[in-house]
């Protein structure tokens, strides 16, 4: 949790970007045995956006979202000190943050990738806050971007109906302690359950190098594997606990929060978590029906749309919680200061 800080940190501006290709439930029913009613009743998803072939990449989406945030903040990219790209589907397995840095012209920024799947943006915000609140940096760009469509088995209706591609960005800026907007956080991991949601690496027994005692083989990453029932039980049981622990440490009651912004995984999860916290459903920020589960992009994408719609007001308290592969989950509490 945040204890003593040298300076405050707040979200200055946000941006988002989605691919042009829209795949609705009717389109999916032409690919797998499903229907619009079946998908909506179980997930709340009506459509999702998908990267189409070589048209765009993760870096393209991330840069568009970042440029929107920079324009809103009237900030030159050269003023960015650090870029954190939260993604589990980079264009390059070595990481894509450096390519993003070059594409937007943030030539003075350090850049690195953060891999935490659907919790990635929350961990990115918390990481950025540490760098700012300890005085290391003043302007940090945090981007959540994923294109899990390239890791989907499109013959598996249990997963192909869920995911979409997108990017969302937020600029975190230093401020006075009195204006601090990143109030506190709570993070967890349970690696013993990692197999419940994964993109596992599969070894290939075929040897590519075989010489005396030297045997080298190569493999490949498989498609997304998910135990939906177990992930649902994990989310609705652990996320409310995380939120309550974080709120308790800040002496904030659930009824005092203005908005609940959860990772956009499934409409049933959103409402189940709100119910367990006795939070009215009209405080839930959601755009799940339009985009599906966009992994690390889901929270900044929904936040940006809520801000564009002027839902969030000055000094509103927003509880943000991400959860997913790892299994990881975490909460960050924000007071909106812009």
PDB file of C-alpha atoms in Angstrom, residues 118-223:
ATOM      1  CA  UNK A 118      -6.048  -8.860 -17.775  1.00  0.00           C
ATOM      2  CA  UNK A 119      -4.481  -7.363 -14.619  1.00  0.00           C
ATOM      3  CA  UNK A 120      -1.797  -5.636 -16.675  1.00  0.00           C
ATOM      4  CA  UNK A 121      -3.196  -2.109 -16.690  1.00  0.00           C
ATOM      5  CA  UNK A 122      -3.788  -2.106 -12.921  1.00  0.00           C
ATOM      6  CA  UNK A 123      -0.213  -3.251 -12.322  1.00  0.00           C
ATOM      7  CA  UNK A 124       0.961  -0.646 -14.810  1.00  0.00           C
ATOM      8  CA  UNK A 125      -0.830   2.161 -12.948  1.00  0.00           C
ATOM      9  CA  UNK A 126       0.558   0.960  -9.606  1.00  0.00           C
ATOM     10  CA  UNK A 127       4.091   0.708 -11.042  1.00  0.00           C
ATOM     11  CA  UNK A 128       3.858   4.181 -12.560  1.00  0.00           C
ATOM     12  CA  UNK A 129       2.589   5.622  -9.275  1.00  0.00           C
ATOM     13  CA  UNK A 130       5.620   4.227  -7.444  1.00  0.00           C
ATOM     14  CA  UNK A 131       8.050   5.858  -9.874  1.00  0.00           C
ATOM     15  CA  UNK A 132       6.247   9.193  -9.560  1.00  0.00           C
ATOM     16  CA  UNK A 133       5.496   9.199  -5.840  1.00  0.00           C
ATOM     17  CA  UNK A 134       9.118   8.394  -4.979  1.00  0.00           C
ATOM     18  CA  UNK A 135      10.287  11.307  -7.125  1.00  0.00           C
ATOM     19  CA  UNK A 136      11.951   9.358  -9.964  1.00  0.00           C
ATOM     20  CA  UNK A 137       9.777  10.551 -12.857  1.00  0.00           C
ATOM     21  CA  UNK A 138       7.154  13.208 -13.605  1.00  0.00           C
ATOM     22  CA  UNK A 139       5.280  12.000 -16.700  1.00  0.00           C
ATOM     23  CA  UNK A 140       4.556   8.327 -17.386  1.00  0.00           C
ATOM     24  CA  UNK A 141       2.544   6.829 -20.230  1.00  0.00           C
ATOM     25  CA  UNK A 142       0.771   3.596 -19.260  1.00  0.00           C
ATOM     26  CA  UNK A 143      -0.761   1.626 -22.125  1.00  0.00           C
ATOM     27  CA  UNK A 144      -2.859  -1.539 -22.010  1.00  0.00           C
ATOM     28  CA  UNK A 145      -3.032  -3.208 -25.422  1.00  0.00           C
ATOM     29  CA  UNK A 146      -3.898  -6.717 -26.508  1.00  0.00           C
ATOM     30  CA  UNK A 147      -4.838  -8.642 -29.624  1.00  0.00           C
ATOM     31  CA  UNK A 148      -5.782 -12.021 -28.216  1.00  0.00           C
ATOM     32  CA  UNK A 149      -7.614 -12.818 -31.445  1.00  0.00           C
ATOM     33  CA  UNK A 150      -4.316 -14.171 -32.773  1.00  0.00           C
ATOM     34  CA  UNK A 151      -4.205 -16.705 -29.920  1.00  0.00           C
ATOM     35  CA  UNK A 152      -7.813 -17.874 -30.234  1.00  0.00           C
ATOM     36  CA  UNK A 153      -8.923 -21.281 -31.419  1.00  0.00           C
ATOM     37  CA  UNK A 154     -11.747 -20.103 -33.673  1.00  0.00           C
ATOM     38  CA  UNK A 155     -13.368 -23.536 -33.530  1.00  0.00           C
ATOM     39  CA  UNK A 156     -13.714 -23.319 -29.720  1.00  0.00           C
ATOM     40  CA  UNK A 157     -16.943 -21.493 -28.930  1.00  0.00           C
ATOM     41  CA  UNK A 158     -16.108 -21.300 -25.221  1.00  0.00           C
ATOM     42  CA  UNK A 159     -13.275 -18.825 -25.916  1.00  0.00           C
ATOM     43  CA  UNK A 160     -13.735 -17.340 -29.394  1.00  0.00           C
ATOM     44  CA  UNK A 161     -16.925 -15.541 -28.347  1.00  0.00           C
ATOM     45  CA  UNK A 162     -15.188 -13.705 -25.494  1.00  0.00           C
ATOM     46  CA  UNK A 163     -12.179 -11.816 -26.745  1.00  0.00           C
ATOM     47  CA  UNK A 164     -11.611  -8.672 -28.758  1.00  0.00           C
ATOM     48  CA  UNK A 165      -8.644  -6.452 -29.634  1.00  0.00           C
ATOM     49  CA  UNK A 166      -8.033  -2.884 -28.409  1.00  0.00           C
ATOM     50  CA  UNK A 167      -5.674  -0.446 -26.715  1.00  0.00           C
ATOM     51  CA  UNK A 168      -6.130   2.145 -23.992  1.00  0.00           C
ATOM     52  CA  UNK A 169      -3.689   4.688 -22.602  1.00  0.00           C
ATOM     53  CA  UNK A 170      -3.326   6.969 -19.605  1.00  0.00           C
ATOM     54  CA  UNK A 171      -0.771   9.654 -18.783  1.00  0.00           C
ATOM     55  CA  UNK A 172       0.171   9.679 -15.099  1.00  0.00           C
ATOM     56  CA  UNK A 173       1.683  12.959 -13.940  1.00  0.00           C
ATOM     57  CA  UNK A 174       3.314  14.170 -10.747  1.00  0.00           C
ATOM     58  CA  UNK A 175       1.433  16.696  -8.627  1.00  0.00           C
ATOM     59  CA  UNK A 176       1.369  18.060  -5.098  1.00  0.00           C
ATOM     60  CA  UNK A 177       0.670  15.649  -2.243  1.00  0.00           C
ATOM     61  CA  UNK A 178      -2.628  17.458  -1.682  1.00  0.00           C
ATOM     62  CA  UNK A 179      -3.729  16.718  -5.257  1.00  0.00           C
ATOM     63  CA  UNK A 180      -2.628  13.070  -5.183  1.00  0.00           C
ATOM     64  CA  UNK A 181      -5.134  10.961  -7.126  1.00  0.00           C
ATOM     65  CA  UNK A 182      -3.663   7.463  -6.780  1.00  0.00           C
ATOM     66  CA  UNK A 183      -4.872   6.765  -3.260  1.00  0.00           C
ATOM     67  CA  UNK A 184      -3.896   3.132  -2.683  1.00  0.00           C
ATOM     68  CA  UNK A 185      -3.647  -0.351  -4.104  1.00  0.00           C
ATOM     69  CA  UNK A 186      -3.833  -4.044  -3.253  1.00  0.00           C
ATOM     70  CA  UNK A 187      -2.284  -6.793  -5.396  1.00  0.00           C
ATOM     71  CA  UNK A 188      -2.358 -10.599  -5.347  1.00  0.00           C
ATOM     72  CA  UNK A 189      -1.087 -13.631  -7.256  1.00  0.00           C
ATOM     73  CA  UNK A 190      -1.878 -17.339  -6.998  1.00  0.00           C
ATOM     74  CA  UNK A 191       0.514 -19.128  -9.322  1.00  0.00           C
ATOM     75  CA  UNK A 192      -0.811 -22.552  -8.315  1.00  0.00           C
ATOM     76  CA  UNK A 193      -3.887 -21.794 -10.457  1.00  0.00           C
ATOM     77  CA  UNK A 194      -1.994 -20.548 -13.523  1.00  0.00           C
ATOM     78  CA  UNK A 195      -3.238 -23.476 -15.616  1.00  0.00           C
ATOM     79  CA  UNK A 196      -6.835 -22.228 -15.344  1.00  0.00           C
ATOM     80  CA  UNK A 197      -6.145 -19.502 -17.930  1.00  0.00           C
ATOM     81  CA  UNK A 198      -3.054 -19.716 -20.082  1.00  0.00           C
ATOM     82  CA  UNK A 199      -1.389 -19.755 -23.494  1.00  0.00           C
ATOM     83  CA  UNK A 200       0.997 -22.653 -22.798  1.00  0.00           C
ATOM     84  CA  UNK A 201       4.186 -23.457 -24.654  1.00  0.00           C
ATOM     85  CA  UNK A 202       4.109 -26.910 -26.239  1.00  0.00           C
ATOM     86  CA  UNK A 203       7.367 -28.779 -26.745  1.00  0.00           C
ATOM     87  CA  UNK A 204       7.994 -30.478 -30.051  1.00  0.00           C
ATOM     88  CA  UNK A 205       9.778 -33.831 -29.904  1.00  0.00           C
ATOM     89  CA  UNK A 206      11.289 -33.276 -33.314  1.00  0.00           C
ATOM     90  CA  UNK A 207      14.959 -32.367 -32.855  1.00  0.00           C
ATOM     91  CA  UNK A 208      16.301 -29.368 -34.782  1.00  0.00           C
ATOM     92  CA  UNK A 209      19.860 -30.051 -33.603  1.00  0.00           C
ATOM     93  CA  UNK A 210      21.059 -33.567 -32.851  1.00  0.00           C
ATOM     94  CA  UNK A 211      24.777 -34.089 -32.394  1.00  0.00           C
ATOM     95  CA  UNK A 212      26.366 -36.472 -29.909  1.00  0.00           C
ATOM     96  CA  UNK A 213      25.006 -35.427 -26.474  1.00  0.00           C
ATOM     97  CA  UNK A 214      23.471 -32.206 -27.827  1.00  0.00           C
ATOM     98  CA  UNK A 215      19.743 -32.497 -28.534  1.00  0.00           C
ATOM     99  CA  UNK A 216      17.828 -29.284 -29.149  1.00  0.00           C
ATOM    100  CA  UNK A 217      14.135 -29.230 -29.956  1.00  0.00           C
ATOM    101  CA  UNK A 218      11.730 -26.370 -30.568  1.00  0.00           C
ATOM    102  CA  UNK A 219       8.034 -25.960 -29.940  1.00  0.00           C
ATOM    103  CA  UNK A 220       5.264 -23.394 -30.207  1.00  0.00           C
ATOM    104  CA  UNK A 221       2.694 -21.580 -28.153  1.00  0.00           C
ATOM    105  CA  UNK A 222      -0.775 -23.103 -28.161  1.00  0.00           C
ATOM    106  CA  UNK A 223      -4.114 -21.274 -28.251  1.00  0.00           C
TER     107      UNK A 223
END
